[in-house]
PDB file of C-alpha atoms in Angstrom:
ATOM      1  CA  UNK A 374      80.044  -2.167 -21.184  1.00 87.00           C
ATOM      2  CA  UNK A 375      80.816  -3.726 -17.314  1.00 91.00           C
ATOM      3  CA  UNK A 376      77.846  -3.630 -14.709  1.00 90.00           C
ATOM      4  CA  UNK A 377      79.107  -2.610 -11.399  1.00 92.00           C
ATOM      5  CA  UNK A 378      76.248  -3.480  -9.269  1.00 89.00           C
ATOM      6  CA  UNK A 379      72.913  -5.113  -9.709  1.00 89.00           C
ATOM      7  CA  UNK A 380      70.553  -3.322 -12.097  1.00 84.00           C
ATOM      8  CA  UNK A 381      66.515  -2.817 -11.853  1.00 83.00           C
ATOM      9  CA  UNK A 382      64.625  -1.482 -13.968  1.00 80.00           C
ATOM     10  CA  UNK A 383      62.577  -0.086 -11.280  1.00 75.00           C
ATOM     11  CA  UNK A 384      60.650   2.808 -13.112  1.00 74.00           C
ATOM     12  CA  UNK A 385      59.846   0.637 -15.835  1.00 71.00           C
ATOM     13  CA  UNK A 386      56.423  -1.369 -16.163  1.00 62.00           C
ATOM     14  CA  UNK A 387      56.342  -5.259 -15.605  1.00 60.00           C
ATOM     15  CA  UNK A 388      53.018  -4.978 -16.717  1.00 59.00           C
ATOM     16  CA  UNK A 389      53.798  -4.234 -20.541  1.00 61.00           C
ATOM     17  CA  UNK A 390      55.872  -4.568 -23.171  1.00 66.00           C
ATOM     18  CA  UNK A 391      58.834  -1.665 -23.678  1.00 70.00           C
ATOM     19  CA  UNK A 392      60.422  -2.161 -26.939  1.00 71.00           C
ATOM     20  CA  UNK A 393      63.781   0.048 -27.500  1.00 71.00           C
ATOM     21  CA  UNK A 394      65.496   0.062 -30.639  1.00 71.00           C
ATOM     22  CA  UNK A 395      68.724   0.982 -30.846  1.00 76.00           C
ATOM     23  CA  UNK A 396      71.173   0.829 -33.878  1.00 76.00           C
ATOM     24  CA  UNK A 397      74.528  -0.703 -33.172  1.00 73.00           C
ATOM     25  CA  UNK A 398      77.262   0.982 -35.434  1.00 77.00           C
ATOM     26  CA  UNK A 399      80.049  -1.658 -33.887  1.00 80.00           C
ATOM     27  CA  UNK A 400      80.092  -4.266 -32.026  1.00 87.00           C
ATOM     28  CA  UNK A 401      78.613  -4.403 -28.269  1.00 89.00           C
ATOM     29  CA  UNK A 402      79.792  -6.176 -25.263  1.00 93.00           C
ATOM     30  CA  UNK A 403      77.833  -6.446 -21.972  1.00 93.00           C
ATOM     31  CA  UNK A 404      79.679  -8.043 -18.966  1.00 97.00           C
ATOM     32  CA  UNK A 405      77.661  -8.444 -15.901  1.00 96.00           C
ATOM     33  CA  UNK A 406      80.274  -9.249 -14.245  1.00 97.00           C
ATOM     34  CA  UNK A 407      78.068 -11.943 -11.588  1.00 97.00           C
ATOM     35  CA  UNK A 408      75.804  -9.112 -11.031  1.00 95.00           C
ATOM     36  CA  UNK A 409      71.943  -9.502 -11.822  1.00 92.00           C
ATOM     37  CA  UNK A 410      69.990  -7.331 -14.135  1.00 90.00           C
ATOM     38  CA  UNK A 411      65.727  -7.380 -13.637  1.00 88.00           C
ATOM     39  CA  UNK A 412      64.648  -5.415 -17.449  1.00 86.00           C
ATOM     40  CA  UNK A 413      60.757  -5.882 -15.948  1.00 81.00           C
ATOM     41  CA  UNK A 414      59.464  -4.940 -19.457  1.00 80.00           C
ATOM     42  CA  UNK A 415      62.001  -4.042 -21.535  1.00 83.00           C
ATOM     43  CA  UNK A 416      63.342  -5.469 -25.018  1.00 83.00           C
ATOM     44  CA  UNK A 417      65.936  -4.111 -26.800  1.00 83.00           C
ATOM     45  CA  UNK A 418      65.379  -4.231 -30.691  1.00 82.00           C
ATOM     46  CA  UNK A 419      68.579  -3.929 -31.945  1.00 80.00           C
ATOM     47  CA  UNK A 420      69.379  -2.864 -35.376  1.00 78.00           C
ATOM     48  CA  UNK A 421      72.444  -2.597 -37.516  1.00 71.00           C
ATOM     49  CA  UNK A 422      75.007  -3.791 -40.009  1.00 71.00           C
ATOM     50  CA  UNK A 423      75.173  -7.494 -40.395  1.00 73.00           C
ATOM     51  CA  UNK A 424      78.630  -7.273 -39.438  1.00 73.00           C
ATOM     52  CA  UNK A 425      77.953  -6.068 -35.869  1.00 83.00           C
ATOM     53  CA  UNK A 426      77.587  -8.045 -32.755  1.00 89.00           C
ATOM     54  CA  UNK A 427      76.226  -8.468 -29.592  1.00 90.00           C
ATOM     55  CA  UNK A 428      77.457 -10.047 -26.379  1.00 94.00           C
ATOM     56  CA  UNK A 429      75.578 -10.790 -23.204  1.00 95.00           C
ATOM     57  CA  UNK A 430      78.009 -12.476 -20.628  1.00 97.00           C
ATOM     58  CA  UNK A 431      78.587 -13.171 -17.076  1.00 98.00           C
ATOM     59  CA  UNK A 432      74.780 -12.285 -15.392  1.00 96.00           C
ATOM     60  CA  UNK A 433      74.249 -14.291 -12.051  1.00 95.00           C
ATOM     61  CA  UNK A 434      70.538 -13.677 -13.459  1.00 92.00           C
ATOM     62  CA  UNK A 435      68.703 -12.200 -15.953  1.00 92.00           C
ATOM     63  CA  UNK A 436      65.034 -11.793 -15.516  1.00 89.00           C
ATOM     64  CA  UNK A 437      62.290 -10.092 -17.843  1.00 86.00           C
ATOM     65  CA  UNK A 438      58.669  -9.969 -18.315  1.00 82.00           C
ATOM     66  CA  UNK A 439      58.664  -8.821 -22.278  1.00 82.00           C
ATOM     67  CA  UNK A 440      56.680 -11.595 -24.353  1.00 82.00           C
ATOM     68  CA  UNK A 441      60.007 -11.435 -26.918  1.00 82.00           C
ATOM     69  CA  UNK A 442      62.448 -11.491 -24.515  1.00 81.00           C
ATOM     70  CA  UNK A 443      65.279  -8.812 -23.395  1.00 86.00           C
ATOM     71  CA  UNK A 444      66.888  -8.961 -26.852  1.00 87.00           C
ATOM     72  CA  UNK A 445      65.698  -8.786 -30.351  1.00 88.00           C
ATOM     73  CA  UNK A 446      68.381  -8.277 -33.111  1.00 87.00           C
ATOM     74  CA  UNK A 447      66.725  -7.799 -36.332  1.00 85.00           C
ATOM     75  CA  UNK A 448      71.211  -7.793 -37.917  1.00 85.00           C
ATOM     76  CA  UNK A 449      74.431  -9.030 -37.126  1.00 87.00           C
ATOM     77  CA  UNK A 450      75.001 -12.090 -34.311  1.00 90.00           C
ATOM     78  CA  UNK A 451      74.317 -12.539 -30.857  1.00 92.00           C
ATOM     79  CA  UNK A 452      76.308 -13.982 -27.965  1.00 95.00           C
ATOM     80  CA  UNK A 453      75.246 -15.573 -25.041  1.00 96.00           C
ATOM     81  CA  UNK A 454      77.943 -16.873 -22.647  1.00 97.00           C
ATOM     82  CA  UNK A 455      77.704 -17.541 -18.650  1.00 97.00           C
ATOM     83  CA  UNK A 456      74.294 -16.491 -18.093  1.00 96.00           C
ATOM     84  CA  UNK A 457      70.742 -17.701 -16.253  1.00 96.00           C
ATOM     85  CA  UNK A 458      67.706 -16.314 -17.635  1.00 93.00           C
ATOM     86  CA  UNK A 459      64.288 -16.284 -15.799  1.00 90.00           C
ATOM     87  CA  UNK A 460      61.263 -14.775 -18.035  1.00 88.00           C
ATOM     88  CA  UNK A 461      59.452 -15.333 -21.188  1.00 86.00           C
ATOM     89  CA  UNK A 462      61.218 -16.029 -24.156  1.00 88.00           C
ATOM     90  CA  UNK A 463      65.045 -15.374 -23.761  1.00 91.00           C
ATOM     91  CA  UNK A 464      65.845 -13.894 -27.407  1.00 92.00           C
ATOM     92  CA  UNK A 465      63.503 -13.082 -30.568  1.00 90.00           C
ATOM     93  CA  UNK A 466      66.378 -13.542 -33.589  1.00 90.00           C
ATOM     94  CA  UNK A 467      64.711 -15.433 -36.567  1.00 90.00           C
ATOM     95  CA  UNK A 468      67.252 -13.482 -38.675  1.00 88.00           C
ATOM     96  CA  UNK A 469      70.080 -13.342 -36.773  1.00 89.00           C
ATOM     97  CA  UNK A 470      72.698 -16.257 -35.647  1.00 92.00           C
ATOM     98  CA  UNK A 471      72.909 -17.014 -31.911  1.00 95.00           C
ATOM     99  CA  UNK A 472      76.026 -18.431 -30.439  1.00 96.00           C
ATOM    100  CA  UNK A 473      76.256 -20.118 -26.942  1.00 95.00           C
ATOM    101  CA  UNK A 474      79.235 -20.493 -24.641  1.00 96.00           C
ATOM    102  CA  UNK A 475      80.366 -21.378 -21.199  1.00 95.00           C
ATOM    103  CA  UNK A 476      76.864 -22.058 -19.060  1.00 95.00           C
ATOM    104  CA  UNK A 477      73.828 -20.542 -20.516  1.00 96.00           C
ATOM    105  CA  UNK A 478      70.496 -21.766 -18.529  1.00 95.00           C
ATOM    106  CA  UNK A 479      67.284 -20.284 -19.646  1.00 92.00           C
ATOM    107  CA  UNK A 480      63.899 -20.790 -18.007  1.00 90.00           C
ATOM    108  CA  UNK A 481      60.615 -20.061 -19.339  1.00 88.00           C
ATOM    109  CA  UNK A 482      58.564 -19.237 -16.176  1.00 87.00           C
ATOM    110  CA  UNK A 483      55.059 -17.929 -15.533  1.00 84.00           C
ATOM    111  CA  UNK A 484      56.212 -15.512 -12.258  1.00 82.00           C
ATOM    112  CA  UNK A 485      59.436 -13.735 -11.499  1.00 80.00           C
ATOM    113  CA  UNK A 486      60.252 -12.681  -7.714  1.00 75.00           C
ATOM    114  CA  UNK A 487      61.353  -9.103  -7.818  1.00 65.00           C
ATOM    115  CA  UNK A 488      64.542  -9.871  -5.795  1.00 67.00           C
ATOM    116  CA  UNK A 489      65.954  -6.347  -5.375  1.00 68.00           C
ATOM    117  CA  UNK A 490      62.674  -4.625  -4.629  1.00 59.00           C
ATOM    118  CA  UNK A 491      59.406  -4.910  -3.273  1.00 56.00           C
ATOM    119  CA  UNK A 492      60.650  -7.780  -0.942  1.00 59.00           C
ATOM    120  CA  UNK A 493      60.593 -10.403  -3.693  1.00 67.00           C
ATOM    121  CA  UNK A 494      56.950  -9.800  -4.481  1.00 72.00           C
ATOM    122  CA  UNK A 495      56.179 -11.609  -7.674  1.00 78.00           C
ATOM    123  CA  UNK A 496      55.218 -10.267 -11.119  1.00 76.00           C
ATOM    124  CA  UNK A 497      53.914 -12.376 -13.706  1.00 77.00           C
ATOM    125  CA  UNK A 498      55.603 -12.918 -17.324  1.00 80.00           C
ATOM    126  CA  UNK A 499      54.286 -12.143 -20.456  1.00 78.00           C
ATOM    127  CA  UNK A 500      53.667 -15.555 -21.133  1.00 70.00           C
ATOM    128  CA  UNK A 501      55.068 -19.019 -19.948  1.00 69.00           C
ATOM    129  CA  UNK A 502      54.248 -20.893 -23.318  1.00 75.00           C
ATOM    130  CA  UNK A 503      56.702 -19.298 -25.482  1.00 76.00           C
ATOM    131  CA  UNK A 504      60.015 -21.109 -26.544  1.00 82.00           C
ATOM    132  CA  UNK A 505      63.397 -19.847 -25.101  1.00 86.00           C
ATOM    133  CA  UNK A 506      64.428 -18.936 -28.240  1.00 89.00           C
ATOM    134  CA  UNK A 507      63.347 -18.339 -31.748  1.00 89.00           C
ATOM    135  CA  UNK A 508      66.657 -18.138 -33.647  1.00 91.00           C
ATOM    136  CA  UNK A 509      67.826 -18.142 -37.231  1.00 90.00           C
ATOM    137  CA  UNK A 510      70.532 -20.804 -36.573  1.00 93.00           C
ATOM    138  CA  UNK A 511      72.030 -21.736 -32.950  1.00 94.00           C
ATOM    139  CA  UNK A 512      75.639 -22.530 -32.459  1.00 95.00           C
ATOM    140  CA  UNK A 513      76.610 -24.259 -29.625  1.00 94.00           C
ATOM    141  CA  UNK A 514      80.327 -23.373 -28.628  1.00 89.00           C
ATOM    142  CA  UNK A 515      83.029 -26.560 -27.592  1.00 83.00           C
ATOM    143  CA  UNK A 516      82.718 -25.047 -23.945  1.00 74.00           C
ATOM    144  CA  UNK A 517      79.235 -24.857 -23.547  1.00 61.00           C
TER     145      UNK A 517
END
């Protein structure tokens, strides 16, 4: 999946959690192509087979309000490559291996400025006392 412009989940609350639970039936690659995404309160709780892999890469900035972060895979693995993440916890993957590649910056912040709408109006994240990642195993690739 390629982002062709900045993405803002404008109609989604940034004051409550929205947990979506799609099932992966193969690998999913999300390439931000140096765009910005603001997920507000959405968290993707991916399930599926243990051989399925999620790759999230090339986002100039990712923002998320959700306490558990933008991604909560229950199986397979997740790779983050070349992203800058701002919000509560970036990933909840206590049963999943996580790989870091390229430049990955993750910032647990109390507030996010909505850079795409509302003239940069700030909204609070759900928690700024979270760890950045809760993972089963973390692998840092040589290029990271």
